[in-house]
XYZ file of C-alpha atoms in Angstrom:
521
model
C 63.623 14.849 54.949
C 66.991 15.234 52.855
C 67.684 13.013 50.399
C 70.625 10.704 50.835
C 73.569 11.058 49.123
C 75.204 8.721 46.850
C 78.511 7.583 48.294
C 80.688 7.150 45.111
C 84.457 5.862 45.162
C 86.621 6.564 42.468
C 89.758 5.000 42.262
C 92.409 6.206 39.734
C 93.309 10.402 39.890
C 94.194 10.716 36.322
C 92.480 12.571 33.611
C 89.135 10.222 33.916
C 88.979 10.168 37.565
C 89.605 13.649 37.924
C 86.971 14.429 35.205
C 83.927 12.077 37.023
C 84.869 13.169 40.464
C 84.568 17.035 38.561
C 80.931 15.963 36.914
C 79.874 14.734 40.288
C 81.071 17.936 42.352
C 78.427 20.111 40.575
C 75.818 18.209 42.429
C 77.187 18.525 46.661
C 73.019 18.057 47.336
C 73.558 14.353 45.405
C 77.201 13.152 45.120
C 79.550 11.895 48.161
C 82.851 11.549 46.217
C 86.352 10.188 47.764
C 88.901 9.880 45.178
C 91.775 6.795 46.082
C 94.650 7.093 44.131
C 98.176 5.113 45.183
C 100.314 7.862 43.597
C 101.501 11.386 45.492
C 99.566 13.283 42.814
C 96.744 13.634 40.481
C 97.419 13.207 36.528
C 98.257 9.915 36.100
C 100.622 10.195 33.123
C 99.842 13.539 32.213
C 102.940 14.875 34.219
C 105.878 17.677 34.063
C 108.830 17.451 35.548
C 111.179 20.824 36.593
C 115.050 21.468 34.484
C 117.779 23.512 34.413
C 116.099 27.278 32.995
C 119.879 28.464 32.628
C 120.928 25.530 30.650
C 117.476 24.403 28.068
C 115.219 28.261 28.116
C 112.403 26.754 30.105
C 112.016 25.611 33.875
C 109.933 22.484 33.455
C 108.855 20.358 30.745
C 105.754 18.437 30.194
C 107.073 14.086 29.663
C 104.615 12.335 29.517
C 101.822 13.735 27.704
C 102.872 16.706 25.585
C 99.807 17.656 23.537
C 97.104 16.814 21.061
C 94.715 17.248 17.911
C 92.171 20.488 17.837
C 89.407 17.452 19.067
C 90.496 17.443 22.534
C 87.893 19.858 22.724
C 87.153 18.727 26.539
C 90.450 18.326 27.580
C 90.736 22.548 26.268
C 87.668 23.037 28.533
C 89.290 22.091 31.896
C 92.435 23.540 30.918
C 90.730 26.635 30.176
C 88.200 26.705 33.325
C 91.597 26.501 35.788
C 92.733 29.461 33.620
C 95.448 27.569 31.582
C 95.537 27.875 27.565
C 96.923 24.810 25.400
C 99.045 26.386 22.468
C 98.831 25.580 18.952
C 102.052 24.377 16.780
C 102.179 23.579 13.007
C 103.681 20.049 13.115
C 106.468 18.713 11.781
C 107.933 15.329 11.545
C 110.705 13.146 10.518
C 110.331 9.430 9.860
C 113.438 7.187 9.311
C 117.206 7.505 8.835
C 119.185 7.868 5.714
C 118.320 8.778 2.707
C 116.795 4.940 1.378
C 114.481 5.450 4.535
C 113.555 8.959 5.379
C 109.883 10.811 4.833
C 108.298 14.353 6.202
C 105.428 16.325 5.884
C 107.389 19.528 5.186
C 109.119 18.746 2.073
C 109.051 15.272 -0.564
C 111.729 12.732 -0.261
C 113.252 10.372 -2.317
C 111.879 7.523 -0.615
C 108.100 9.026 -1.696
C 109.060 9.169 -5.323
C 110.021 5.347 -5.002
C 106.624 4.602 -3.246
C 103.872 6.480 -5.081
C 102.341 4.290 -6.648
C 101.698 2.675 -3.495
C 100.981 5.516 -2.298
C 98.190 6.237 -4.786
C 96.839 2.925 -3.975
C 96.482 3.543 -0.161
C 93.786 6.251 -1.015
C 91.844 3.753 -2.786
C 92.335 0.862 -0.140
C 91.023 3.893 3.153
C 87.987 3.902 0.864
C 87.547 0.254 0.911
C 88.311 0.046 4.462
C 85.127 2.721 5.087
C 82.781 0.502 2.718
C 83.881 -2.472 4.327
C 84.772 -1.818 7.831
C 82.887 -4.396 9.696
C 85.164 -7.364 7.825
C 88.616 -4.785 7.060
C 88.122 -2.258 9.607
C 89.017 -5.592 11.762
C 91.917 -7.091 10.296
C 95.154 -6.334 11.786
C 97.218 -3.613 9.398
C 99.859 -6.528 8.653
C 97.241 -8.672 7.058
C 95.739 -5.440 5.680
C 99.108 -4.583 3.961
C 99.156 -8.543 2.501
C 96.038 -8.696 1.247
C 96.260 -5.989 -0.797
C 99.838 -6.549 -1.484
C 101.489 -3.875 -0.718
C 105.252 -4.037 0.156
C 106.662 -4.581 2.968
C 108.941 -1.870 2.504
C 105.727 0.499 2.085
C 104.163 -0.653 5.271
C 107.131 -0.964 7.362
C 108.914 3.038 6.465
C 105.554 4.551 6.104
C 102.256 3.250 7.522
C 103.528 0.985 10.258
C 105.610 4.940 11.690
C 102.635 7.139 11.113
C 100.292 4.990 13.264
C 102.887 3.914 15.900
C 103.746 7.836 16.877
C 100.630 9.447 16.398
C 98.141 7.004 18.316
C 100.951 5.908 20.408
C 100.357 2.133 19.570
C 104.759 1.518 19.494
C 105.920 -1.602 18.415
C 102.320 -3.327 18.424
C 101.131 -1.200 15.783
C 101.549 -4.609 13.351
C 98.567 -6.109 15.102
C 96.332 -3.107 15.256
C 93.148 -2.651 13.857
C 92.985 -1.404 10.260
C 90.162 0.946 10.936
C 92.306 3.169 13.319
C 94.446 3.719 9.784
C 91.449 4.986 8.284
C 90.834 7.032 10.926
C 93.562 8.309 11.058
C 93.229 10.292 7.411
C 89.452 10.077 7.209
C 87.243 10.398 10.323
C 86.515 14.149 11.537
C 86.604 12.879 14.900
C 90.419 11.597 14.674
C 91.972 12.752 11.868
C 95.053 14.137 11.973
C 96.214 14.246 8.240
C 94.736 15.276 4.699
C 95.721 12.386 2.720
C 97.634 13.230 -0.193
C 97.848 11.019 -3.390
C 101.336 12.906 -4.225
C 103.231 12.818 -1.314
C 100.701 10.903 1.846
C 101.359 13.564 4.105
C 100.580 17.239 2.669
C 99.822 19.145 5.516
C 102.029 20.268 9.269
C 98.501 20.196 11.123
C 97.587 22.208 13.624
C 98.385 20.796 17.353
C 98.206 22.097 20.549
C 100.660 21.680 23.298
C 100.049 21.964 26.635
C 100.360 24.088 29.688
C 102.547 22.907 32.441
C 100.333 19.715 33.428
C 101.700 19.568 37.310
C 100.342 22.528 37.512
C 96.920 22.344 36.334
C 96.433 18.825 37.808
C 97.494 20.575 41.154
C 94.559 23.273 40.552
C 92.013 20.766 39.403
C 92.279 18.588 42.406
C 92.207 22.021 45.278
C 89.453 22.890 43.329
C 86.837 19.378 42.877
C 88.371 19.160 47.128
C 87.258 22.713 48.039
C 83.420 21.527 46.087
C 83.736 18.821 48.547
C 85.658 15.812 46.643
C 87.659 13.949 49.567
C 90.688 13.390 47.298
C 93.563 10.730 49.327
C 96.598 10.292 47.414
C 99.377 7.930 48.533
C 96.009 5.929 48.919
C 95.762 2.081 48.114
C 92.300 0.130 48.078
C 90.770 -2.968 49.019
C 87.481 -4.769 47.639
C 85.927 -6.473 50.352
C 82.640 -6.370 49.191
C 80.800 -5.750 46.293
C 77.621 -7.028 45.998
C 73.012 -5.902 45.522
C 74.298 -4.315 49.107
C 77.002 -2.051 47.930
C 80.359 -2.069 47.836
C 82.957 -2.050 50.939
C 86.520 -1.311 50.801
C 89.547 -1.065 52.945
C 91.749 2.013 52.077
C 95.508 1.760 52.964
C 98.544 4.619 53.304
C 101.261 3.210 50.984
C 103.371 4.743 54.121
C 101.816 3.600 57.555
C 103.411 6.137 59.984
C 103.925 2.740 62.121
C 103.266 -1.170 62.289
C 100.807 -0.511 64.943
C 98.827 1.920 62.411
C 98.927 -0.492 59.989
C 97.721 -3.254 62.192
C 94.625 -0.832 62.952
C 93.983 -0.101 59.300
C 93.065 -4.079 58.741
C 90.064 -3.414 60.673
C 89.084 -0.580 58.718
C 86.508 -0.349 56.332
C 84.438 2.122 54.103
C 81.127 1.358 52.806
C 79.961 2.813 49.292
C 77.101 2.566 46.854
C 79.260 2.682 43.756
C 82.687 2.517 42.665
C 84.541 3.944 39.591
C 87.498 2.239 38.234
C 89.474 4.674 36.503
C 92.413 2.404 36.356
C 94.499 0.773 33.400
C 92.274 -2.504 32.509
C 94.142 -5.230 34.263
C 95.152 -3.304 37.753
C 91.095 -2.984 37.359
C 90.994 -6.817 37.278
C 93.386 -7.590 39.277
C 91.895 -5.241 42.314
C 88.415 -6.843 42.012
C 90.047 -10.108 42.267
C 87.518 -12.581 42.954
C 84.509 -10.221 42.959
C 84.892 -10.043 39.673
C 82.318 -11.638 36.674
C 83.233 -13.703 33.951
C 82.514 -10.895 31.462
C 84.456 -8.228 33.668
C 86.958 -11.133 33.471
C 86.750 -11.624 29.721
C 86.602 -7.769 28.971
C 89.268 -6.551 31.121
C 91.244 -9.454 30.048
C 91.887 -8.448 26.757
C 93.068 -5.283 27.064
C 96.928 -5.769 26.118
C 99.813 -3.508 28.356
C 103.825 -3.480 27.492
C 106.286 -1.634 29.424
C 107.700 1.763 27.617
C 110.614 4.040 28.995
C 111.458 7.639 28.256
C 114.447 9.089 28.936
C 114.648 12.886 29.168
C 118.343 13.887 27.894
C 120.395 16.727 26.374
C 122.272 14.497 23.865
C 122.263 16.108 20.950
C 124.934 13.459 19.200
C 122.981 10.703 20.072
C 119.422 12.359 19.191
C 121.535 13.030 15.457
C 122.573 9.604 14.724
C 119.037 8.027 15.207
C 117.274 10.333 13.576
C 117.109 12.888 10.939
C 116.722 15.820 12.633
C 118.382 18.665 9.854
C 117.567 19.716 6.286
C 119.821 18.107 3.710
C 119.499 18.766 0.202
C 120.373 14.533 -0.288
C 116.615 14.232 1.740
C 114.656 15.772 -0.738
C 113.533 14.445 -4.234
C 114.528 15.810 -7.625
C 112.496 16.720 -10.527
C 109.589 17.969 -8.635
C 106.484 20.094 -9.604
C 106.089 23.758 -8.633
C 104.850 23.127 -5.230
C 106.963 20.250 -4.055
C 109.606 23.146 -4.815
C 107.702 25.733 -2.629
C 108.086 23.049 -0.186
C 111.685 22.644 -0.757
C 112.138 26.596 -0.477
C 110.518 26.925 3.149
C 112.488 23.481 4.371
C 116.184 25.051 3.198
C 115.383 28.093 5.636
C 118.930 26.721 7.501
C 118.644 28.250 10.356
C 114.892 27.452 11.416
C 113.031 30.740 12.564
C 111.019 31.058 15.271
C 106.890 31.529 14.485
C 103.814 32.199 17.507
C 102.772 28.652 15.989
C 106.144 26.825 15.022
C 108.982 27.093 12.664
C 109.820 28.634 9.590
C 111.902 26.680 8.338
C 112.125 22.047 8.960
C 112.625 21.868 12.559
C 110.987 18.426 13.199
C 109.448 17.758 16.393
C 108.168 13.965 15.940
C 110.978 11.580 15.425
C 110.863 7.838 14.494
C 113.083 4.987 12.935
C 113.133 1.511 11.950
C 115.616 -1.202 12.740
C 117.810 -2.556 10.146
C 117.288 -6.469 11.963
C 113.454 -5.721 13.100
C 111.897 -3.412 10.635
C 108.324 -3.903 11.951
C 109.821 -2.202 15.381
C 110.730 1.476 15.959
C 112.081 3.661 18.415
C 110.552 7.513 18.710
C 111.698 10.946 19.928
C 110.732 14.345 20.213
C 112.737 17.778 20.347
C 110.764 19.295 23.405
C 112.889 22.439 22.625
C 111.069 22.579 19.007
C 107.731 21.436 20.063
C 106.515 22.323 23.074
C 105.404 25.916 23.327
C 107.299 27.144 26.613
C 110.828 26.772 24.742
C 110.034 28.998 21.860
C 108.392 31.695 24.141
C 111.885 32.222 25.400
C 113.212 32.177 22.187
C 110.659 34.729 20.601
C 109.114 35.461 17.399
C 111.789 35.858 14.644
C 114.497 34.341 16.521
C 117.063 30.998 15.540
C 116.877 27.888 18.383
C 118.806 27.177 20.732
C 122.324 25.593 20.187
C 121.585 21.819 19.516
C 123.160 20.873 22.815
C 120.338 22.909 24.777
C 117.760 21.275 23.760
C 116.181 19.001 25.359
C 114.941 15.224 23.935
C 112.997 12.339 24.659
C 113.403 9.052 23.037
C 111.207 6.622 23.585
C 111.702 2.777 23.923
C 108.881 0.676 23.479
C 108.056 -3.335 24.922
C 110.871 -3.968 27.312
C 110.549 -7.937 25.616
C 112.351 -6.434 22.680
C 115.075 -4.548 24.857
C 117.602 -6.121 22.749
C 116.737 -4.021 20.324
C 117.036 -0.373 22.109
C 119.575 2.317 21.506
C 119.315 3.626 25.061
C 123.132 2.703 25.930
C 124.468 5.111 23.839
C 122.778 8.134 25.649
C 124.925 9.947 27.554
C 124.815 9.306 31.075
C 125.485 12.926 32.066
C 123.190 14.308 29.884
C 120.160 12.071 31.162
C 117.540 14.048 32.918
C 115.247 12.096 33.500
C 113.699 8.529 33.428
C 110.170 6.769 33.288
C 108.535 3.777 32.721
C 105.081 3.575 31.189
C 102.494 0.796 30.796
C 101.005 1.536 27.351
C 98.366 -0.569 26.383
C 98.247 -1.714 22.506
C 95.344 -1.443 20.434
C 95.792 -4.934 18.842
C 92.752 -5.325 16.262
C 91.245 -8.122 19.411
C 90.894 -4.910 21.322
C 88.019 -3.765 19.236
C 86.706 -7.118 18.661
C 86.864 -7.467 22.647
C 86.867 -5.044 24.543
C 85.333 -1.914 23.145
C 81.935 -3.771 22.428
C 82.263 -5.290 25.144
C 82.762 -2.598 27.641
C 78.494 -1.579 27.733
C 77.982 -5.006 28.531
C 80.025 -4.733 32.067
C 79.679 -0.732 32.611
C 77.063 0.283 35.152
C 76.766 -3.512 36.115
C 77.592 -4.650 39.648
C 77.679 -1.195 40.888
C 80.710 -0.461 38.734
C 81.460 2.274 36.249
C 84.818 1.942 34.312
C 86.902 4.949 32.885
C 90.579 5.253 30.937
C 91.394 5.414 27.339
C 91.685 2.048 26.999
C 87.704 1.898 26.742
C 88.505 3.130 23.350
C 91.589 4.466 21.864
C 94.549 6.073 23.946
C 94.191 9.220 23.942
C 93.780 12.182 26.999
C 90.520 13.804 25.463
C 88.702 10.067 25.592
C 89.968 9.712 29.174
C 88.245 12.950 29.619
C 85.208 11.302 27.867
C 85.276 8.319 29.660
C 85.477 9.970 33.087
C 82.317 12.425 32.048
C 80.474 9.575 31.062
C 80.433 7.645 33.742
C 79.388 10.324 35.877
C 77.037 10.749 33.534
C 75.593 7.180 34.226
C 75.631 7.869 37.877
C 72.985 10.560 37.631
C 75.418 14.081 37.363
C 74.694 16.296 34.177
C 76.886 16.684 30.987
C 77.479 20.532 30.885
C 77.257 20.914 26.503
C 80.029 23.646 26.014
C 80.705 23.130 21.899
C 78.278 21.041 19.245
C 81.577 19.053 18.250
C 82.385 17.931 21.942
C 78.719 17.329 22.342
C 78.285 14.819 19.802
C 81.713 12.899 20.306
C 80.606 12.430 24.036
C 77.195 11.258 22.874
C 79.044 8.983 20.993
C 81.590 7.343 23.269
C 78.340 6.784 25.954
C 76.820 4.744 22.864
C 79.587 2.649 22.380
C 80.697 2.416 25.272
C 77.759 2.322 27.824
C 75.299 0.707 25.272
C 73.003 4.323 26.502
C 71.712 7.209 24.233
C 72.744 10.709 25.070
C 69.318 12.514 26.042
C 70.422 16.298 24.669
C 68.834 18.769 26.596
C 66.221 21.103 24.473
C-alpha cells in the first residue's frame, strides 16, 4: 500500500517559501506542496524592475535586494543550480556630507583623524562585548555608546551609519542589539569588515551582486511546479482550522472573475496536515487570528515593522547634494603615513576606471547621511550604475562611467513616522523611475531577547513551521536558511553542498528550532 503523502501549505513565495517548497520537491513519493502567495510573483522583495537600455547601459535593474556578503553561500547555490552567477564587487562607500561629517573605506578623512581615539577604543569595547555578550551583547547600541562614553558625535557619524546600511536596520538602528555591532567586525559568519584601529574601516570587501532576480525567481518557481509544487499566486488564505486534526483553509483569487465566483469560493475549503508561514511576523499573526497561542502571540508580537520607500531616479543633482558622491582633496586627511597616502593615490584616479570587480579609482556605491535636526536618523542611497554588475559590463574593463546624469539611484527613506524628515521632494519628478514601499522590520535589542529564543519554542508546534529573516537577522541567505530548515523539520533532507553553509544551517536549526543538525556520515 503507498504511503500517504504529507499535504504541506506554504504561504509566502519569497526566498523562504520558495526554498522549503524546493527542499520538499526532492521527495514527490513524500511531500504534497501548494504554495499561496497574494502577490503576481514569486520573490517577495527580491525583485527587478525593466529601464530605459538607451538612456542608463542596462535594461533592468535589481531594487529591492541588490546583493550580499561571500556567506550567502545558499543563496549562490540556487542562483547557480537555475544557471545564474552572482558577481563580485570591491565595495565602496561614502558616509555623511561635508567635510565635518564625511568617512570611507577607500581613503582617511578628516573626520577619522578627529575620532581615533575613539576609534581605538571601539576595538577594545567589540572585545568586551564577545566576553560579555549575554549582559552587552543585549543592550541597545545607544546605551552601549553611554556606558562606555563615547560621543555622541562618534556614534551618531560612524557606528549608528555602518550598522543602519549594512544590516539594513534604518533609523531603528539606536535600539538595536549591541551584539549585531560585534558581529558585524568579528563573527566569520557576518562579518563584513576587518576592523582597523587606524582608520575603522580598512578594507572595500568583497560583495556579490546579483543576477537579474525576476528572472531567476521566474525559473525557480517553473521549476519546484514542473517537480510537482502547485504554486497559486494572486492567492489569499484563510485559517479555518488548525487543530490535533490538521489544518483547513479557504484560498481566495485577490481577482474573482465575478461576484457569483466569489460567493462559491466561501464554501471552499482545503484540508492540510501542515502549514508553513513564510510571511513577515505580524501578517503571520494576524492570519492565524484567533487560532493562534499565547506564545505564537507573544513571539510574533515582538517582531517590530516600519514602512520604507525607494525611489528609483536619474537625479544626479539631487543624489550630489545629499551625499558625497566625488573625490575631493578637502575629504581626505593631511599628514598621513605611507599607506593612508597609497590610499589617497588610488582615490584621486578622477575619472574612476572600470575593473571585472569594481572601480579603480572612489566611485562609492553605498551612500548615507545624517540630519542636521535628527542626527540619530539617516537617509541612504546607492549608485546602481557603480554597483551593480550589469552597468559596468556595458561599460567594460578599462573604461570611465557613464555621464552622472545616466546613472541610475536609489535613495532610501526610512519610518514613514519621521516623514518630516525626508528629502524626497526635491527629486525630480521627471527623473523618478520608480517607486516602492517596504515593511522592514527592526532588529531592536527586544528582538533577540524575544523573539529569536523564542522562535523554537512555537516552531513545529501546532502543526506550524515559520520561515523569513526576521527569525534572525534580515538578511536573503537566512531566509534561505529559514525556508531549508523548516523543511528540514518536516521530514525532507538538507542536501550539504559547502562545510561553511553546512555548519551555519546547523546553526540557525539550533537556535531557531531548539533541534540538532544530524550530519550525515
Amino acid at each position: 500500500m503507498p504511503q500517504k503523502k504529507n499535504r504541506v501549505a506554504i504561504v509566502g513565495a519569497g526566498p523562504a517559501g520558495m526554498s522549503c517548497a524546493s527542499a520538499l520537491a526532492n521527495h514527490p513519493d513524500r511531500f504534497d506542496v501548494t504554495l499561496f502567495d497574494i502577490a503576481s510573483y514569486t520573490g517577495g522583495q527580491a525583485t527587478s524592475i525593466s529601464i530605459d537600455e538607451a538612456r542608463y547601459g542596462a535594461d533592468w535593474l535589481n531594487d529591492g535586494v541588490q546583493g550580499g556578503s561571500p556567506i550567502f553561500r545558499h543563496t549562490f547555490n540556487f542562483f547557480r543550480r537555475y544557471g545564474y552567477e552572482p558577481h563580485p564587487v570591491k565595495l565602496q562607500v561614502a558616509f555623511g556630507k561635508g567635510v565635518e561629517n564625511f568617512f570611507t573605506n577607500v581613503f582617511p578623512s578628516p573626520l577619522v583623524d578627529q575620532l581615533s581615539d575613539e576609534i581605538k577604543k571601539l576595538g577594545r569595547v567589540l572585545k568586551w562585548i564577545k566576553r560579555l555578550l549575554p549582559i552587552l551583547g543585549l543592550m541597545p547600541i545607544k546605551v552601549l555608546m553611554k556606558l562606555f562614553r563615547f560621543s555622541e558625535e562618534f556614534a551618531n557619524k560612524m557606528v549608528i551609519p555602518i550598522m543602519a546600511l549594512f544590516l539594513g536596520t534604518g533609523n531603528q538602528t539606536p535600539n538595536v542589539s549591541a551584539a549585531l555591532l560585534e558581529r558585524l567586525f568579528d563573527d566569520p559568519n557576518m562579518r563584513l569588515w576587518e576592523y582597523d584601529p587606524d582608520t575603522l574601516l580598512p578594507n572595500q570587501p568583497t560583495m556579490y551582486t546579483f543576477p537579474k532576480l525576476g528572472d531567476f525567481y521566474r525559473d525557480w518557481a517553473a521549476d519546484i511546479a514542473s517537480k510537482g509544487v502547485d504554486v497559486r499566486l494572486n492567492t489569499a488564505v484563510e485559517i479555518l482550522q488548525r487543530d490535533k486534526h490538521g489544518i483547513t483553509l479557504r484560498p481566495r483569487p485577490t481577482h474573482p472573475d465575478s461576484a457569483t465566483a466569489e460567493a462559491v469560493l466561501d464554501d471552499f475549503r482545503e484540508a492540510y496536515d501542515e502549514l508553513v508561514l513564510s510571511l513577515p511576523a505580524d501578517e503571520a499573526k494576524a492570519l492565524l487570528g484567533k487560532h493562534a497561542t499565547w506564545r505564537e502571540r507573544y513571539v510574533l508580537g515582538g517582531v517590530a515593522f516600519y514602512n520604507d520607500i525607494t525611489i528609483t531616479h536619474s537625479d544626479s543633482k539631487y543624489f550630489n547634494s545629499i551625499f558625497e558622491t566625488r573625490y575631493k582633496p578637502d575629504l581626505c586627511a593631511k599628514g598621513v603615513s605611507a599607506t593612508k597616502q597609497e590610499q589617497i593615490a588610488f582615490a584621486k584616479r578622477q575619472p574612476p576606471t572600470c575593473t571585472a570587480d569594481g572601480w579603480e579609482g572612489f566611485a562609492p556605491m553605498y551612500f548615507t547621511h545624517s540630519f542636521a535636526n535628527a542626527p540619530q536618523c539617516i537617509e541612504m542611497g546607492f549608485d546602481c550604475s557603480n554597483y551593480q554588475h550589469q552597468f559596468r559590463e556595458r561599460i567594460g574593463v578599462g573604461n570611465t562611467p557613464l555621464v552622472p546624469e545616466r546613472h541610475v539611484y536609489q535613495t532610501i527613506y526610512l519610518n514613514d513616522q519621521q516623514k518630516h524628515l525626508w528629502t524626497w521632494e526635491s527629486v525630480d519628478p521627471d527623473k523618478i523611475i520608480a517607486k516602492k514601499w517596504w515593511r522592514q522590520f527592526g532588529h531592536r535589542w527586544q528582538h533577540y531577547l524575544r523573539v529569536v529564543p523564542g522562535m523554537m519554542f512555537i516552531n513545529g508546534r501546532n502543526r506550524t513551521m515559520y520561515a523569513g529573516a526576521w527569525t534572525m537577522v534580515n538578511m536573503h541567505e537566512i531566509a534561505c536558511i529559514s525556508g531549508l530548515a523548516a523543511a528540514y523539520r518536516l521530514g525532507a533532507a538538507y542536501e550539504p553542498f559547502d562545510d561553511f553553509a553546512e555548519d551555519l544551517f546547523a546553526k540557525y536549526l539550533l537556535v531557531s528550532h531548539g533541534v540538532r543538525y544530524k550530519r550525515s556520515q
